[in-house]
PDB file of C-alpha atoms in Angstrom:
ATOM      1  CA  UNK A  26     235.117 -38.264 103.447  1.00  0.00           C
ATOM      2  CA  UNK A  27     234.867 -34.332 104.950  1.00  0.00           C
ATOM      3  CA  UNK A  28     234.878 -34.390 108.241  1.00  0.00           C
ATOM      4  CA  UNK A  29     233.097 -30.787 108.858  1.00  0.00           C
ATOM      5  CA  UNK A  30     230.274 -31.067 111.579  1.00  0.00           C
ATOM      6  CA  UNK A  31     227.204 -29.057 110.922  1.00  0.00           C
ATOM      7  CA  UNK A  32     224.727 -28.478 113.492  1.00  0.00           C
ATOM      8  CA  UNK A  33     221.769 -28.190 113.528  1.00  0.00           C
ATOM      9  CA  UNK A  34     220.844 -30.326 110.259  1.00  0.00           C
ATOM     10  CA  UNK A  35     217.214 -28.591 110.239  1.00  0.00           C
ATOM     11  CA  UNK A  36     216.500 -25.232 111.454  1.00  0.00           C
ATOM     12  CA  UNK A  37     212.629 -24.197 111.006  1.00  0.00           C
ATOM     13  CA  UNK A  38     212.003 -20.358 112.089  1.00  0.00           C
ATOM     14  CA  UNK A  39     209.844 -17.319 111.690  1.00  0.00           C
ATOM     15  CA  UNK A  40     210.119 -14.553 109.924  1.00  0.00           C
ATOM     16  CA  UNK A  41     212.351 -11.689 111.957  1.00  0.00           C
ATOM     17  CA  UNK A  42     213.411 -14.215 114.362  1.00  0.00           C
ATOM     18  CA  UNK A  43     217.309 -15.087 115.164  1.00  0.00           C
ATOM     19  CA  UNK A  44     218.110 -18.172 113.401  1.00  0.00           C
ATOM     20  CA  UNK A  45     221.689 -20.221 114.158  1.00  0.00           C
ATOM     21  CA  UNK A  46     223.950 -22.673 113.221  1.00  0.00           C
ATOM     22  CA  UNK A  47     226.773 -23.837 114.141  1.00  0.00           C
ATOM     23  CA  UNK A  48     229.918 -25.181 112.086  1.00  0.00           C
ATOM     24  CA  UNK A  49     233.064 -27.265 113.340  1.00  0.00           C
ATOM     25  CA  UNK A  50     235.995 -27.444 110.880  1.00  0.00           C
ATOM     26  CA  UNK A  51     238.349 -30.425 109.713  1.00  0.00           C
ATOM     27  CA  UNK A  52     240.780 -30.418 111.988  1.00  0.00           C
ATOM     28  CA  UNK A  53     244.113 -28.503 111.335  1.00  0.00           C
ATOM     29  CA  UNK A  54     241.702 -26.387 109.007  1.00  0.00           C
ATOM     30  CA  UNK A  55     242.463 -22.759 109.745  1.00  0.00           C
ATOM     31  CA  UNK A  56     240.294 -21.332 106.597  1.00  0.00           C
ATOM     32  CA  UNK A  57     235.934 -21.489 106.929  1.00  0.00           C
ATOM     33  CA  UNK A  58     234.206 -20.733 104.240  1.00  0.00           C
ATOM     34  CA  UNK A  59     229.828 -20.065 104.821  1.00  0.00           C
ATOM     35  CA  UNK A  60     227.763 -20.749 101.225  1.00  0.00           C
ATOM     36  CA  UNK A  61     224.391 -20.623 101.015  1.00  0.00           C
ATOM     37  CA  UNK A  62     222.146 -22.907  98.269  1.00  0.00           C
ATOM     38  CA  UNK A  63     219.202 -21.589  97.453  1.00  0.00           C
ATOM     39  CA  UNK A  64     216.088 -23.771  96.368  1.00  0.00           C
ATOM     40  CA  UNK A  65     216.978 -23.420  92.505  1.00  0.00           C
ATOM     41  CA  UNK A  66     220.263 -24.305  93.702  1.00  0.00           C
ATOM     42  CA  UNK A  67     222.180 -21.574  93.305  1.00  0.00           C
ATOM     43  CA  UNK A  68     225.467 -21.183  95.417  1.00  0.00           C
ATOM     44  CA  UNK A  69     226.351 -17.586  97.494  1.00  0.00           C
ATOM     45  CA  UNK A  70     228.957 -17.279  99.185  1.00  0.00           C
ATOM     46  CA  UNK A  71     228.972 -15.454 102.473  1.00  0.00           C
ATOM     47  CA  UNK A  72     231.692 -14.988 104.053  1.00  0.00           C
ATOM     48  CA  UNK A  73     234.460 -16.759 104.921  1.00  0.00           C
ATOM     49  CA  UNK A  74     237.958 -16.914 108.138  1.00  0.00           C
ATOM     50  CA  UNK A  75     241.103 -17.601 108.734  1.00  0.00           C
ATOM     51  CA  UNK A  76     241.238 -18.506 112.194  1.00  0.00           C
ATOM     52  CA  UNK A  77     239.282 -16.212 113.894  1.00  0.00           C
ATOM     53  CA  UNK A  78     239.623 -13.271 111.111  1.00  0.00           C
ATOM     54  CA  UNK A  79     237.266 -12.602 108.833  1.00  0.00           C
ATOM     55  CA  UNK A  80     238.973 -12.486 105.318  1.00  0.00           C
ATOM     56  CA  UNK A  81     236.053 -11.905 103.099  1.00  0.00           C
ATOM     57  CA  UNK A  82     231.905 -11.123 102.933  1.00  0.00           C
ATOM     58  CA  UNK A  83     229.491 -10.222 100.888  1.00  0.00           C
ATOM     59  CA  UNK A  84     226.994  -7.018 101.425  1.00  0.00           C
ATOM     60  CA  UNK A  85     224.189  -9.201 102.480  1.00  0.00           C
ATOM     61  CA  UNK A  86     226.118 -10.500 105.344  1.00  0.00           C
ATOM     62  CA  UNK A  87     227.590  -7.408 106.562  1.00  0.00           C
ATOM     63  CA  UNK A  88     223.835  -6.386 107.233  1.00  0.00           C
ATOM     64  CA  UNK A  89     221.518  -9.320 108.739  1.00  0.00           C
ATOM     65  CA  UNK A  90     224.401 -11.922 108.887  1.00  0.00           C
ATOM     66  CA  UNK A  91     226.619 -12.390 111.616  1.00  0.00           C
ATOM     67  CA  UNK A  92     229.685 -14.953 112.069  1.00  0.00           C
ATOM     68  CA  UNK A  93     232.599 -15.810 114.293  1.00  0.00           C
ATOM     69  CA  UNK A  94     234.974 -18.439 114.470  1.00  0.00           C
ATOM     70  CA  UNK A  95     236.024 -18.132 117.875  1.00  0.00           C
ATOM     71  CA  UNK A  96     239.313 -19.633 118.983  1.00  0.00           C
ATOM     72  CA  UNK A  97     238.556 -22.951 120.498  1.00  0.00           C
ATOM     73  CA  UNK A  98     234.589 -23.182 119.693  1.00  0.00           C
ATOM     74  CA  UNK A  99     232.359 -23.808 116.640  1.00  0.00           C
ATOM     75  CA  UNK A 100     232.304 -21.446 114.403  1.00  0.00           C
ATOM     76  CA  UNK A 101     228.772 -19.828 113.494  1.00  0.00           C
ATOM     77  CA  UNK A 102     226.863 -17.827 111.477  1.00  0.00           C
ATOM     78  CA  UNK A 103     223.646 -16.060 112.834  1.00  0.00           C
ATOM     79  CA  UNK A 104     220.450 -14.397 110.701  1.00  0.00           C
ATOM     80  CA  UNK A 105     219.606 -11.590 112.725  1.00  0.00           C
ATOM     81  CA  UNK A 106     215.695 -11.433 112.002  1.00  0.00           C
ATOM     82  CA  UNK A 107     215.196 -14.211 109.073  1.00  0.00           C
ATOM     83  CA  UNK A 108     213.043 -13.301 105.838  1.00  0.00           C
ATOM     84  CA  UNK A 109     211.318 -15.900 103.980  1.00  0.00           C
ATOM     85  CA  UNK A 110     213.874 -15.614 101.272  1.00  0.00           C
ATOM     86  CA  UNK A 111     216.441 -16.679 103.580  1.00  0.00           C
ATOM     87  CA  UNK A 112     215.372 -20.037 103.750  1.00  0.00           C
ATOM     88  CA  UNK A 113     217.729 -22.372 101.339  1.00  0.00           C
ATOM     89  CA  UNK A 114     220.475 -24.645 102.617  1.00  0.00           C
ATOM     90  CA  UNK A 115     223.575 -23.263 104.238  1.00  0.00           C
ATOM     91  CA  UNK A 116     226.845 -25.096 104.054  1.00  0.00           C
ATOM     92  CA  UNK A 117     229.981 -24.502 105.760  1.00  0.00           C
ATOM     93  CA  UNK A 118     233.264 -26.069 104.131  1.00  0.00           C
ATOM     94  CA  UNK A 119     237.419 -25.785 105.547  1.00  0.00           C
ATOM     95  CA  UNK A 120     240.497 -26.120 104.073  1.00  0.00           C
ATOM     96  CA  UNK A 121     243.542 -26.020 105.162  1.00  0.00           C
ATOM     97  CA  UNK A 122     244.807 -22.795 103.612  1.00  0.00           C
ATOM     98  CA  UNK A 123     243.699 -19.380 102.084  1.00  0.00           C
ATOM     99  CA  UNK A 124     244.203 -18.411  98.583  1.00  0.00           C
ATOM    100  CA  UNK A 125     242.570 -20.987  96.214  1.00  0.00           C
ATOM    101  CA  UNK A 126     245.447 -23.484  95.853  1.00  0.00           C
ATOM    102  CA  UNK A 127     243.417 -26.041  98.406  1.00  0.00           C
ATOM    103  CA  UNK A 128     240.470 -28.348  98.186  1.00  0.00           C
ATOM    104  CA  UNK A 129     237.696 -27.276 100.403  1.00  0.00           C
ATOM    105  CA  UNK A 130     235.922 -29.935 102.642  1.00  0.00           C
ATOM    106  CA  UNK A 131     231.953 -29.885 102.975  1.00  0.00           C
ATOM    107  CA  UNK A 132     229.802 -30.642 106.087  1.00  0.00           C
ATOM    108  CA  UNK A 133     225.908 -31.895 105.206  1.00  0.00           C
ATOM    109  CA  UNK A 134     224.550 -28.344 105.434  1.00  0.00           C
ATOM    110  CA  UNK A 135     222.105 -26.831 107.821  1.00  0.00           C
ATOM    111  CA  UNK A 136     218.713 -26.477 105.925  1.00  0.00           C
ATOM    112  CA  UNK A 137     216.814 -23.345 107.123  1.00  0.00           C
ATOM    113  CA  UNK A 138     213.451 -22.907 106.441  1.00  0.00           C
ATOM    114  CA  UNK A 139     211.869 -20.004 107.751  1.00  0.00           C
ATOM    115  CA  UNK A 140     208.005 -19.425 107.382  1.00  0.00           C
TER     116      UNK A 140
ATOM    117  CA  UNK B  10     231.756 -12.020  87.128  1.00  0.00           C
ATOM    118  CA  UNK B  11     232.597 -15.797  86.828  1.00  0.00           C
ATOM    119  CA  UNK B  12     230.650 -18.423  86.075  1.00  0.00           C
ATOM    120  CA  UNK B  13     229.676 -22.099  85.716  1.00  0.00           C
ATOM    121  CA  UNK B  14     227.256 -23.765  83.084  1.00  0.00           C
ATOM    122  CA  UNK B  15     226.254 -27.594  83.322  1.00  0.00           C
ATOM    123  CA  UNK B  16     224.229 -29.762  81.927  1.00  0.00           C
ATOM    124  CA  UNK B  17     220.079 -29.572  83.418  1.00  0.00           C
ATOM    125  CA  UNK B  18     219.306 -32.411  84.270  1.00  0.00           C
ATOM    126  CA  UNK B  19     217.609 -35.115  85.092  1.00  0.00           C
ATOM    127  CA  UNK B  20     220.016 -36.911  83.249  1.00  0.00           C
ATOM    128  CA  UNK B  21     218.663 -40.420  83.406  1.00  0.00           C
ATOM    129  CA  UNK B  22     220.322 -43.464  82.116  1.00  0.00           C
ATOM    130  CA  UNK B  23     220.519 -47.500  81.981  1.00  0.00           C
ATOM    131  CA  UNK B  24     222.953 -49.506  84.402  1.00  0.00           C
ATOM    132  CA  UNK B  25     226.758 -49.726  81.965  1.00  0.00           C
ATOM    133  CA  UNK B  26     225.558 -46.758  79.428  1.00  0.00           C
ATOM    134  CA  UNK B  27     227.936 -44.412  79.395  1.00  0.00           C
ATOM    135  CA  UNK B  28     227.912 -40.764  80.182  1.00  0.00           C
ATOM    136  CA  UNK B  29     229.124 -37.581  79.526  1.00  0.00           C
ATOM    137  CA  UNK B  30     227.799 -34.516  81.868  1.00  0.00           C
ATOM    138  CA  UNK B  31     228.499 -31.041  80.251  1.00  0.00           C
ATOM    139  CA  UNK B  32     230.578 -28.254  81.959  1.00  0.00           C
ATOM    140  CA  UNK B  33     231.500 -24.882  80.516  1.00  0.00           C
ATOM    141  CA  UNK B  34     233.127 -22.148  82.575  1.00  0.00           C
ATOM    142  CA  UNK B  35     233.543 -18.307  82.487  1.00  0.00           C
ATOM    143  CA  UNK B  36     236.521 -17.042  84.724  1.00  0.00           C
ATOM    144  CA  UNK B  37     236.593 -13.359  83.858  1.00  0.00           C
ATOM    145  CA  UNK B  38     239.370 -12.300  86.373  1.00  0.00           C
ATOM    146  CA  UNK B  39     240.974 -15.889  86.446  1.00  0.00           C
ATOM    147  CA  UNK B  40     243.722 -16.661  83.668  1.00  0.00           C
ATOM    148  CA  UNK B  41     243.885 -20.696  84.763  1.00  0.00           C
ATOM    149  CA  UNK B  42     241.117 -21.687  87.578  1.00  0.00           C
ATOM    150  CA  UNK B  43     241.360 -24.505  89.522  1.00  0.00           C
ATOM    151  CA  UNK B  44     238.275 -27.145  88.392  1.00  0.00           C
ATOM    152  CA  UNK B  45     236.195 -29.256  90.383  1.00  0.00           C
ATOM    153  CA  UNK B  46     233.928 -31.955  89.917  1.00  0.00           C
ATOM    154  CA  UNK B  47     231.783 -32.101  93.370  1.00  0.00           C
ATOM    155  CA  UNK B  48     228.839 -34.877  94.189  1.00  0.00           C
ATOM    156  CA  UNK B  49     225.815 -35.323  96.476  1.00  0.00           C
ATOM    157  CA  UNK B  50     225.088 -38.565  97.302  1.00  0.00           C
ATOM    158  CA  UNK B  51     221.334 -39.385  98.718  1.00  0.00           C
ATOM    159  CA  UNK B  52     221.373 -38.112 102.126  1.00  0.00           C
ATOM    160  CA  UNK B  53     224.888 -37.070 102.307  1.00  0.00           C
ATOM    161  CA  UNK B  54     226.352 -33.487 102.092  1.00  0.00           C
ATOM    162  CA  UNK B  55     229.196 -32.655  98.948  1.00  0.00           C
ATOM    163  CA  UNK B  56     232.356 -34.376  98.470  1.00  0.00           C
ATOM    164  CA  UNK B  57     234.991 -33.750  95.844  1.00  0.00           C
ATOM    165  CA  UNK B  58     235.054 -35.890  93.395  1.00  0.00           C
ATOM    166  CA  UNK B  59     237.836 -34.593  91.151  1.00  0.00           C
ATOM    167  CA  UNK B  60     239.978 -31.871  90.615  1.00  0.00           C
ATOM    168  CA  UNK B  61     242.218 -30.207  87.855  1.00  0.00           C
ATOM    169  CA  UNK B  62     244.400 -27.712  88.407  1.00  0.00           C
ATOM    170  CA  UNK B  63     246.652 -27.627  85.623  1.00  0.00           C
ATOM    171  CA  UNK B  64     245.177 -26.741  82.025  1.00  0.00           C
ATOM    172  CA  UNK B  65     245.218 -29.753  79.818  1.00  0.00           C
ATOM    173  CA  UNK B  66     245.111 -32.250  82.244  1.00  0.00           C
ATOM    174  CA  UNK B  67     242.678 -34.699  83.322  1.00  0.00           C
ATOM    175  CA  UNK B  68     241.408 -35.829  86.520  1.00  0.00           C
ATOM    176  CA  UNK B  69     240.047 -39.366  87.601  1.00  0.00           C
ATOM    177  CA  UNK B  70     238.362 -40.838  90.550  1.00  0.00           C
ATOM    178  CA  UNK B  71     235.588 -43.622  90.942  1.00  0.00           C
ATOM    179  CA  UNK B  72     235.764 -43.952  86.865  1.00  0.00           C
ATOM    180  CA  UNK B  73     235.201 -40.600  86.124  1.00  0.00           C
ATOM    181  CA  UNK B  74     237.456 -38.630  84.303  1.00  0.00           C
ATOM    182  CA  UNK B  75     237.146 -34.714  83.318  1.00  0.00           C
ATOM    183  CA  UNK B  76     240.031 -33.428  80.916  1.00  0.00           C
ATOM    184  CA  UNK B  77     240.474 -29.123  81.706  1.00  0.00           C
ATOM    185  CA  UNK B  78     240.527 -27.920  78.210  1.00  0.00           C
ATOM    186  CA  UNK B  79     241.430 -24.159  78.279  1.00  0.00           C
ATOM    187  CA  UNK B  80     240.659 -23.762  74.320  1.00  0.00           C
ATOM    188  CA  UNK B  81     236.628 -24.307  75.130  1.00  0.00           C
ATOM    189  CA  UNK B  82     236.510 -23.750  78.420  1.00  0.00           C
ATOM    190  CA  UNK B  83     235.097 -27.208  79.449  1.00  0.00           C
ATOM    191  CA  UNK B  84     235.306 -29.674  81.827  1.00  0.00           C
ATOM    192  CA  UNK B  85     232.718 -32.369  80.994  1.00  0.00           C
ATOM    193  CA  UNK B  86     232.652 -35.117  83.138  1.00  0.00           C
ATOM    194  CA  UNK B  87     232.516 -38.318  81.487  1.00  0.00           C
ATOM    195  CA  UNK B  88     232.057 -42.459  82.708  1.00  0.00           C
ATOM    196  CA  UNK B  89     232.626 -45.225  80.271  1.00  0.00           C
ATOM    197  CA  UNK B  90     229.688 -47.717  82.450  1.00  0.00           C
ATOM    198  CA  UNK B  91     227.764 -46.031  85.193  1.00  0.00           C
ATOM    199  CA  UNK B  92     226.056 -47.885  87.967  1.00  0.00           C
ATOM    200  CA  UNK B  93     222.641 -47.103  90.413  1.00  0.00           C
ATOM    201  CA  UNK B  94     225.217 -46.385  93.272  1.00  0.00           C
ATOM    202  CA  UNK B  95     226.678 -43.354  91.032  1.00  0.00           C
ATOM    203  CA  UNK B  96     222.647 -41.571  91.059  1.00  0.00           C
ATOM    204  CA  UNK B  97     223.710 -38.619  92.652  1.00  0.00           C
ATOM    205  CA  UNK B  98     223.684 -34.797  91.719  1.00  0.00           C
ATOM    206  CA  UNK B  99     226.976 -33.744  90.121  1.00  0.00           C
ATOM    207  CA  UNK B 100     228.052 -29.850  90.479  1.00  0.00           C
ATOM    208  CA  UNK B 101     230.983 -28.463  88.550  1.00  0.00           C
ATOM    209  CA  UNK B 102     232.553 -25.554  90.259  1.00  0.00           C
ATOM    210  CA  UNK B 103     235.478 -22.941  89.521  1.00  0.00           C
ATOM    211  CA  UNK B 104     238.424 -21.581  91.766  1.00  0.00           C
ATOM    212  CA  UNK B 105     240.680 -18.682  91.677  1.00  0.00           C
ATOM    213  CA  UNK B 106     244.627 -20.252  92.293  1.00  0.00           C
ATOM    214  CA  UNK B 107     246.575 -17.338  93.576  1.00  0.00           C
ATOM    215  CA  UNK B 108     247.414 -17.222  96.847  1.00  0.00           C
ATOM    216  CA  UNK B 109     246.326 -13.620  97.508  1.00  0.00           C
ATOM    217  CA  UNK B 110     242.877 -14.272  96.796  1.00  0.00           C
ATOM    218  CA  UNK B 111     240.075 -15.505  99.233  1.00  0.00           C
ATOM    219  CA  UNK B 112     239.473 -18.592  97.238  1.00  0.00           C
ATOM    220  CA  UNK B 113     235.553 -19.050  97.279  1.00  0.00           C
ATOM    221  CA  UNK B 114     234.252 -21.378  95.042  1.00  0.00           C
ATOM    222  CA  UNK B 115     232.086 -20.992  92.033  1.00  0.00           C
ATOM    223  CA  UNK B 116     229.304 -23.355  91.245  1.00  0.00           C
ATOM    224  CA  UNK B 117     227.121 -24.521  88.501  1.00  0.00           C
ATOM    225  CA  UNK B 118     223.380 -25.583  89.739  1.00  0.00           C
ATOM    226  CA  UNK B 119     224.410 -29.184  89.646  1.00  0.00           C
ATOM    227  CA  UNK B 120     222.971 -32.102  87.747  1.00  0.00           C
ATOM    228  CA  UNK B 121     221.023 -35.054  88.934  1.00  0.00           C
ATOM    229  CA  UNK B 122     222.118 -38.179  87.960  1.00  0.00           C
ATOM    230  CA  UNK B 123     219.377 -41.523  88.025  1.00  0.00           C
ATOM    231  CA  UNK B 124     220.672 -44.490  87.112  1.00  0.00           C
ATOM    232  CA  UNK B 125     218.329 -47.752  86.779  1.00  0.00           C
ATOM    233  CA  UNK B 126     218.690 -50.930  86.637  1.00  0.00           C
TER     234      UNK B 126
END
């Protein structure tokens, strides 16, 4: 069973308001991975680290998104003023390397609803 | 871009029928992805159920098996005898193998699973 802590489970916001969560990685997982499932469960991907670089993200999180995986503390990713369509399930998974070759481990999500 | 098709479900079946879940891919950059056979359990988050990463091959775990057949595309996830504990939602999803890649993971839209009694 993944051991990837997601907090919080249930994030309720309103529109153009900050919105975070927080994710904590497998340990001895280097590489985080942010996805985002929307309500007709549809999976984005957002962005994802190694360590504390950022390897990869999409145009939509280069403009209201924010993340960091500091060294030593949870890693995050922040909506800088939430829109209604933002509000879906976001779910951070690790693995222990980049590249594709590994399986990547889920935490329960943080569900964001934002009205 | 690539791309995942699955069964829509529900998908609702009797306690020891057997079942087959459809799973078709399109990896457009991707020569041989990696396959994967995720779940959702009732209140839990998603756990890997199985995975192929070798064309031709076939994966098992928990009595499900899914055989990667590069000639169709598919990866249908089959059980012989399911049981209520296996009612879940059941997401196929597609990965890029090289090493110089990012590696996110492409998913279907999942399919729910009820099994009764």
């Amino acid at each position: 069973n993944s051991k990837v802590i997601q907090t919080p489970r249930y994030l309720v916001k309103g529109q153009g308001q900050k919105a975070k969560m927080r994710c904590i990685p497998e340990k001895g997982h280097p590489v985080v991975f942010w996805y985002q499932q929307n309500k007709n469960n549809e999976f984005k991907f957002l962005i994802n680290f190694q360590n504390q670089e950022v390897l990869q993200q999409i145009d939509m999180t280069e403009k209201r998104f924010s993340a960091e995986c500091p060294s030593n503390s949870p890693c995050s990713l922040e909506i800088q003023s939430s829109e209604a369509g933002d509000s879906a399930l976001y779910l951070c998974a690790s693995s222990r390397r980049a590249g594709g070759q590994d399986t990547q481990y889920f935490g329960p999500g943080t569900r964001l609803l934002v009205l | 871009g690539d791309s995942v098709t699955q069964t829509e479900g529900p998908v609702t079946v009797s306690e020891s029928e057997s079942l087959i879940i459809n799973c078709t891919y399109s990896a457009t950059s991707i020569a041989y992805p990696n396959l994967f056979w995720y779940v959702r359990y009732p209140g839990e988050g998603l756990q890997l159920l199985l995975k192929v990463i070798t064309a031709g091959q076939k994966g098992s775990s928990r009595g499900f098996e899914a055989t990667y057949n590069k000639e169709t595309t598919s990866f249908h996830l089959q059980k012989a005898s399911v049981q209520e504990s296996d009612s879940a939602v059941y997401y196929c999803a597609l990965g890029d193998p090289g090493t110089q890649v990012v590696g996110q993971l492409t998913f279907g839209r999942g399919t729910r699973l009820q099994v009764y009694a």
